[in-house]
Amino acid sequence: MLSKINRKSELSPNLRSFDEMFNNMLKQFDPFYNLELPFENHSFGRMELEMKDDEIIAKLPLPGCKNDKISVEIENDILTVKAEKHCCCKNDEVKNKLIRHERHYQAFEESIKLPAAVDSKKTTAHYKHGVLTIKMAKTAAEKNEVRIIEIN
Amino acid sequence: MNEKCTDKEKCEMKQSEEKKEMKCHETIEILPLVDIIEDEHAMTMYFEIPGAKPENVSVEVANHILSIEAHSCLCRKGRQIVFRRCFQLGTSTDISKIHAKTNDGVLTVILPKSEDAKVHKIPISE
């Protein structure tokens, strides 16, 4: 009923292997070379940090989670996020009907050291469209205040 | 080079502005992970599309090819993520009854089977 379309399959096998070899070679020279493979592509839990003058914003893609299954902790400038995914194929009856299963992971936990001290009391987190956004206010000492020093 | 510009500096300014705009609109195409479950009535597909609002998701069927496209608010390597994937549909799918919904960054597409593809039990009379 369904079959996967792979644009590379339009190439002949020889050309395809050459194409892959060429991509691998470029990747070695440039780590940012755009080589995208399906199973390297999963975005679950890949944290994106944005530094602003007065706050740090962390964004985590956590598709298929529920609010009550996500926990966010900050301890000594270490941010820890734990999440559990709602899995539709836990029971054996559904497992037998699976014809393709790529979303393997069910639980996620990650801790990172924050690049600046934050005020945990002023931290907010919200989850929408499968993305957890954590806004952490920097402590007063960390804010980039410009000081003008007079010259005598 | 833009011929209308007489001043060289102005031209360069315009070009750099155009480049900046181009950078903002750059996208990276990513294959969304999928789970497919098949039962006697339908085929259900669960795509992971974190950060995509329902209005930025499109599900199309043309020439028996199901195409999914979702623009996410997330970025990778400084480029906006676009989830894109295609599947070839067989003749057993009832294309007019396909429906889709998004919930918590997961796109669910339900492909009901056509009446011909369903198992019809024929009663046997004595």
GROMACS .gro file of C-alpha atoms in nm:
model
  278
    1MET     CA    1   0.000   0.000   0.000
    2LEU     CA    2   0.285   0.236   0.081
    3SER     CA    3   0.637   0.255  -0.044
    4LYS     CA    4   0.919   0.493   0.032
    5ILE     CA    5   1.035   0.737  -0.231
    6ASN     CA    6   1.406   0.791  -0.239
    7ARG     CA    7   1.520   1.051  -0.485
    8LYS     CA    8   1.868   0.896  -0.490
    9SER     CA    9   1.718   0.570  -0.617
   10GLU     CA   10   1.668   0.746  -0.950
   11LEU     CA   11   2.045   0.732  -0.991
   12SER     CA   12   2.209   0.414  -1.110
   13PRO     CA   13   2.378   0.209  -0.831
   14ASN     CA   14   2.725   0.310  -0.947
   15LEU     CA   15   2.640   0.677  -0.951
   16ARG     CA   16   2.469   0.648  -0.613
   17SER     CA   17   2.773   0.495  -0.444
   18PHE     CA   18   2.992   0.761  -0.604
   19ASP     CA   19   2.752   1.027  -0.476
   20GLU     CA   20   2.775   0.885  -0.123
   21MET     CA   21   3.154   0.861  -0.139
   22PHE     CA   22   3.175   1.222  -0.252
   23ASN     CA   23   2.947   1.336   0.030
   24ASN     CA   24   3.153   1.148   0.290
   25MET     CA   25   3.472   1.302   0.155
   26LEU     CA   26   3.329   1.655   0.176
   27LYS     CA   27   3.204   1.590   0.528
   28GLN     CA   28   3.559   1.517   0.643
   29PHE     CA   29   3.685   1.852   0.517
   30ASP     CA   30   3.389   2.053   0.640
   31PRO     CA   31   3.203   1.937   0.953
   32PHE     CA   32   2.914   2.168   0.863
   33TYR     CA   33   2.869   2.017   0.519
   34ASN     CA   34   2.502   1.947   0.470
   35LEU     CA   35   2.479   1.570   0.471
   36GLU     CA   36   2.139   1.470   0.595
   37LEU     CA   37   2.056   1.104   0.650
   38PRO     CA   38   1.716   0.998   0.782
   39PHE     CA   39   1.837   0.849   1.108
   40GLU     CA   40   2.080   1.129   1.184
   41ASN     CA   41   1.794   1.367   1.140
   42HIS     CA   42   1.596   1.302   1.452
   43SER     CA   43   1.548   1.625   1.635
   44PHE     CA   44   1.414   1.484   1.964
   45GLY     CA   45   1.586   1.664   2.250
   46ARG     CA   46   1.844   1.850   2.042
   47MET     CA   47   1.887   2.158   2.255
   48GLU     CA   48   1.921   2.500   2.099
   49LEU     CA   49   2.059   2.775   2.327
   50GLU     CA   50   2.019   3.143   2.257
   51MET     CA   51   2.210   3.397   2.462
   52LYS     CA   52   2.056   3.738   2.508
   53ASP     CA   53   2.171   4.036   2.713
   54ASP     CA   54   1.949   3.958   3.010
   55GLU     CA   55   1.834   3.601   2.954
   56ILE     CA   56   1.917   3.260   2.811
   57ILE     CA   57   1.656   3.084   2.598
   58ALA     CA   58   1.673   2.707   2.555
   59LYS     CA   59   1.455   2.530   2.299
   60LEU     CA   60   1.413   2.153   2.294
   61PRO     CA   61   1.210   1.962   2.039
   62LEU     CA   62   1.013   1.701   2.234
   63PRO     CA   63   0.741   1.584   1.995
   64GLY     CA   64   0.472   1.361   2.136
   65CYS     CA   65   0.524   1.450   2.503
   66LYS     CA   66   0.270   1.573   2.755
   67ASN     CA   67   0.322   1.861   3.000
   68ASP     CA   68   0.301   1.635   3.305
   69LYS     CA   69   0.571   1.404   3.165
   70ILE     CA   70   0.833   1.680   3.134
   71SER     CA   71   1.045   1.806   3.422
   72VAL     CA   72   1.292   2.094   3.424
   73GLU     CA   73   1.542   2.146   3.705
   74ILE     CA   74   1.815   2.400   3.764
   75GLU     CA   75   2.081   2.326   4.023
   76ASN     CA   76   2.416   2.508   4.048
   77ASP     CA   77   2.384   2.643   3.692
   78ILE     CA   78   2.318   2.294   3.558
   79LEU     CA   79   1.996   2.262   3.362
   80THR     CA   80   1.840   1.917   3.360
   81VAL     CA   81   1.547   1.826   3.139
   82LYS     CA   82   1.368   1.493   3.165
   83ALA     CA   83   1.087   1.388   2.935
   84GLU     CA   84   0.887   1.079   2.860
   85LYS     CA   85   0.719   1.030   2.526
   86HIS     CA   86   0.370   0.899   2.482
   87CYS     CA   87   0.419   0.586   2.275
   88CYS     CA   88   0.135   0.455   2.063
   89CYS     CA   89   0.296   0.114   2.020
   90LYS     CA   90   0.351  -0.007   2.375
   91ASN     CA   91   0.108  -0.292   2.368
   92ASP     CA   92   0.173  -0.608   2.168
   93GLU     CA   93  -0.145  -0.577   1.965
   94VAL     CA   94  -0.027  -0.249   1.809
   95LYS     CA   95   0.333  -0.376   1.779
   96ASN     CA   96   0.215  -0.650   1.546
   97LYS     CA   97   0.047  -0.394   1.322
   98LEU     CA   98   0.355  -0.173   1.290
   99ILE     CA   99   0.488  -0.171   0.937
  100ARG     CA  100   0.745   0.103   0.995
  101HIS     CA  101   0.892   0.210   1.328
  102GLU     CA  102   1.145   0.493   1.333
  103ARG     CA  103   1.044   0.673   1.655
  104HIS     CA  104   1.222   0.426   1.885
  105TYR     CA  105   1.309   0.634   2.189
  106GLN     CA  106   1.063   0.673   2.474
  107ALA     CA  107   1.246   0.859   2.750
  108PHE     CA  108   1.494   1.144   2.738
  109GLU     CA  109   1.723   1.308   2.993
  110GLU     CA  110   1.987   1.571   2.937
  111SER     CA  111   2.193   1.797   3.162
  112ILE     CA  112   2.399   2.089   3.046
  113LYS     CA  113   2.611   2.346   3.224
  114LEU     CA  114   2.469   2.688   3.152
  115PRO     CA  115   2.715   2.942   3.009
  116ALA     CA  116   2.607   3.205   3.267
  117ALA     CA  117   2.462   3.213   3.618
  118VAL     CA  118   2.082   3.231   3.613
  119ASP     CA  119   1.813   3.317   3.864
  120SER     CA  120   1.616   2.994   3.900
  121LYS     CA  121   1.321   3.181   4.055
  122LYS     CA  122   1.275   3.386   3.739
  123THR     CA  123   1.287   3.086   3.507
  124THR     CA  124   0.980   3.001   3.303
  125ALA     CA  125   0.908   2.706   3.076
  126HIS     CA  126   0.629   2.635   2.833
  127TYR     CA  127   0.553   2.352   2.594
  128LYS     CA  128   0.377   2.412   2.263
  129HIS     CA  129   0.369   2.238   1.924
  130GLY     CA  130   0.615   1.979   2.053
  131VAL     CA  131   0.880   2.234   2.156
  132LEU     CA  132   0.982   2.305   2.516
  133THR     CA  133   1.100   2.665   2.559
  134ILE     CA  134   1.284   2.756   2.879
  135LYS     CA  135   1.353   3.120   2.953
  136MET     CA  136   1.615   3.179   3.222
  137ALA     CA  137   1.689   3.527   3.354
  138LYS     CA  138   2.057   3.599   3.410
  139THR     CA  139   2.164   3.711   3.755
  140ALA     CA  140   2.247   4.079   3.798
  141ALA     CA  141   2.622   4.009   3.799
  142GLU     CA  142   2.601   3.833   3.460
  143LYS     CA  143   2.413   4.105   3.275
  144ASN     CA  144   2.625   4.284   3.022
  145GLU     CA  145   2.621   4.629   3.171
  146VAL     CA  146   2.830   4.882   2.987
  147ARG     CA  147   3.045   5.085   3.222
  148ILE     CA  148   3.202   5.404   3.102
  149ILE     CA  149   3.528   5.470   3.276
  150GLU     CA  150   3.637   5.826   3.308
  151ILE     CA  151   3.991   5.918   3.214
  152ASN     CA  152   4.167   6.143   3.457
  153MET     CA  153   2.521   4.407  -1.090
  154ASN     CA  154   2.220   4.632  -1.077
  155GLU     CA  155   2.239   4.868  -1.373
  156LYS     CA  156   2.011   5.127  -1.214
  157CYS     CA  157   2.268   5.199  -0.945
  158THR     CA  158   2.506   5.470  -1.049
  159ASP     CA  159   2.692   5.491  -0.722
  160LYS     CA  160   2.917   5.188  -0.652
  161GLU     CA  161   2.880   5.210  -0.275
  162LYS     CA  162   2.501   5.215  -0.295
  163CYS     CA  163   2.512   4.906  -0.513
  164GLU     CA  164   2.731   4.720  -0.265
  165MET     CA  165   2.502   4.823   0.023
  166LYS     CA  166   2.200   4.690  -0.162
  167GLN     CA  167   2.373   4.365  -0.242
  168SER     CA  168   2.476   4.307   0.119
  169GLU     CA  169   2.118   4.378   0.233
  170GLU     CA  170   1.986   4.128  -0.019
  171LYS     CA  171   2.235   3.870   0.107
  172LYS     CA  172   2.119   3.928   0.466
  173GLU     CA  173   1.757   3.876   0.363
  174MET     CA  174   1.855   3.558   0.179
  175LYS     CA  175   2.021   3.422   0.494
  176CYS     CA  176   1.702   3.469   0.698
  177HIS     CA  177   1.505   3.272   0.443
  178GLU     CA  178   1.751   2.985   0.412
  179THR     CA  179   1.603   2.650   0.505
  180ILE     CA  180   1.730   2.304   0.581
  181GLU     CA  181   1.527   2.007   0.465
  182ILE     CA  182   1.489   1.722   0.712
  183LEU     CA  183   1.311   1.389   0.678
  184PRO     CA  184   1.067   1.356   0.966
  185LEU     CA  185   1.073   1.024   1.152
  186VAL     CA  186   0.758   0.819   1.105
  187ASP     CA  187   0.569   0.531   1.262
  188ILE     CA  188   0.318   0.353   1.039
  189ILE     CA  189   0.049   0.128   1.178
  190GLU     CA  190  -0.179  -0.074   0.956
  191ASP     CA  191  -0.503  -0.237   1.060
  192GLU     CA  192  -0.801  -0.376   0.870
  193HIS     CA  193  -0.968  -0.035   0.823
  194ALA     CA  194  -0.687   0.213   0.772
  195MET     CA  195  -0.318   0.299   0.769
  196THR     CA  196  -0.211   0.554   1.033
  197MET     CA  197   0.110   0.750   1.002
  198TYR     CA  198   0.269   0.949   1.287
  199PHE     CA  199   0.526   1.207   1.172
  200GLU     CA  200   0.745   1.401   1.414
  201ILE     CA  201   0.733   1.768   1.322
  202PRO     CA  202   0.834   1.966   1.635
  203GLY     CA  203   0.787   2.342   1.617
  204ALA     CA  204   0.543   2.337   1.324
  205LYS     CA  205   0.214   2.521   1.372
  206PRO     CA  206  -0.093   2.357   1.210
  207GLU     CA  207  -0.119   2.643   0.958
  208ASN     CA  208   0.238   2.574   0.842
  209VAL     CA  209   0.173   2.207   0.770
  210SER     CA  210   0.058   2.082   0.432
  211VAL     CA  211  -0.053   1.732   0.339
  212GLU     CA  212  -0.115   1.672  -0.031
  213VAL     CA  213  -0.194   1.379  -0.255
  214ALA     CA  214  -0.114   1.405  -0.626
  215ASN     CA  215  -0.077   1.114  -0.868
  216HIS     CA  216  -0.103   0.870  -0.575
  217ILE     CA  217   0.193   1.037  -0.401
  218LEU     CA  218   0.135   1.159  -0.046
  219SER     CA  219   0.353   1.462   0.033
  220ILE     CA  220   0.407   1.607   0.378
  221GLU     CA  221   0.562   1.948   0.430
  222ALA     CA  222   0.593   2.131   0.761
  223HIS     CA  223   0.778   2.455   0.832
  224SER     CA  224   0.916   2.456   1.185
  225CYS     CA  225   1.007   2.754   1.401
  226LEU     CA  226   1.326   2.569   1.500
  227CYS     CA  227   1.661   2.622   1.334
  228ARG     CA  228   1.959   2.399   1.269
  229LYS     CA  229   2.296   2.536   1.165
  230GLY     CA  230   2.131   2.880   1.149
  231ARG     CA  231   1.874   2.768   0.895
  232GLN     CA  232   1.501   2.718   0.940
  233ILE     CA  233   1.395   2.352   0.954
  234VAL     CA  234   1.150   2.224   0.691
  235PHE     CA  235   1.023   1.869   0.736
  236ARG     CA  236   0.947   1.704   0.403
  237ARG     CA  237   0.866   1.344   0.311
  238CYS     CA  238   0.679   1.162   0.034
  239PHE     CA  239   0.517   0.820   0.009
  240GLN     CA  240   0.376   0.636  -0.288
  241LEU     CA  241   0.019   0.525  -0.222
  242GLY     CA  242  -0.128   0.205  -0.355
  243THR     CA  243  -0.468   0.170  -0.513
  244SER     CA  244  -0.617   0.035  -0.188
  245THR     CA  245  -0.629   0.382  -0.026
  246ASP     CA  246  -0.947   0.585  -0.035
  247ILE     CA  247  -0.788   0.921  -0.122
  248SER     CA  248  -1.108   1.123  -0.069
  249LYS     CA  249  -1.126   1.016   0.299
  250ILE     CA  250  -0.767   1.093   0.405
  251HIS     CA  251  -0.755   1.320   0.707
  252ALA     CA  252  -0.477   1.466   0.921
  253LYS     CA  253  -0.429   1.642   1.253
  254THR     CA  254  -0.140   1.778   1.459
  255ASN     CA  255  -0.093   1.743   1.831
  256ASP     CA  256   0.217   1.820   2.044
  257GLY     CA  257   0.446   1.828   1.741
  258VAL     CA  258   0.320   1.500   1.597
  259LEU     CA  259   0.130   1.494   1.267
  260THR     CA  260  -0.117   1.207   1.240
  261VAL     CA  261  -0.233   1.113   0.891
  262ILE     CA  262  -0.511   0.855   0.859
  263LEU     CA  263  -0.541   0.680   0.524
  264PRO     CA  264  -0.865   0.477   0.519
  265LYS     CA  265  -0.873   0.171   0.299
  266SER     CA  266  -1.110   0.163   0.007
  267GLU     CA  267  -1.407  -0.073   0.024
  268ASP     CA  268  -1.248  -0.301  -0.235
  269ALA     CA  269  -0.932  -0.345  -0.025
  270LYS     CA  270  -1.118  -0.440   0.294
  271VAL     CA  271  -1.175  -0.803   0.383
  272HIS     CA  272  -1.529  -0.899   0.293
  273LYS     CA  273  -1.658  -1.207   0.468
  274ILE     CA  274  -1.900  -1.395   0.252
  275PRO     CA  275  -2.162  -1.590   0.437
  276ILE     CA  276  -2.190  -1.950   0.332
  277SER     CA  277  -2.538  -2.087   0.302
  278GLU     CA  278  -2.618  -2.452   0.347
   0.00000   0.00000   0.00000
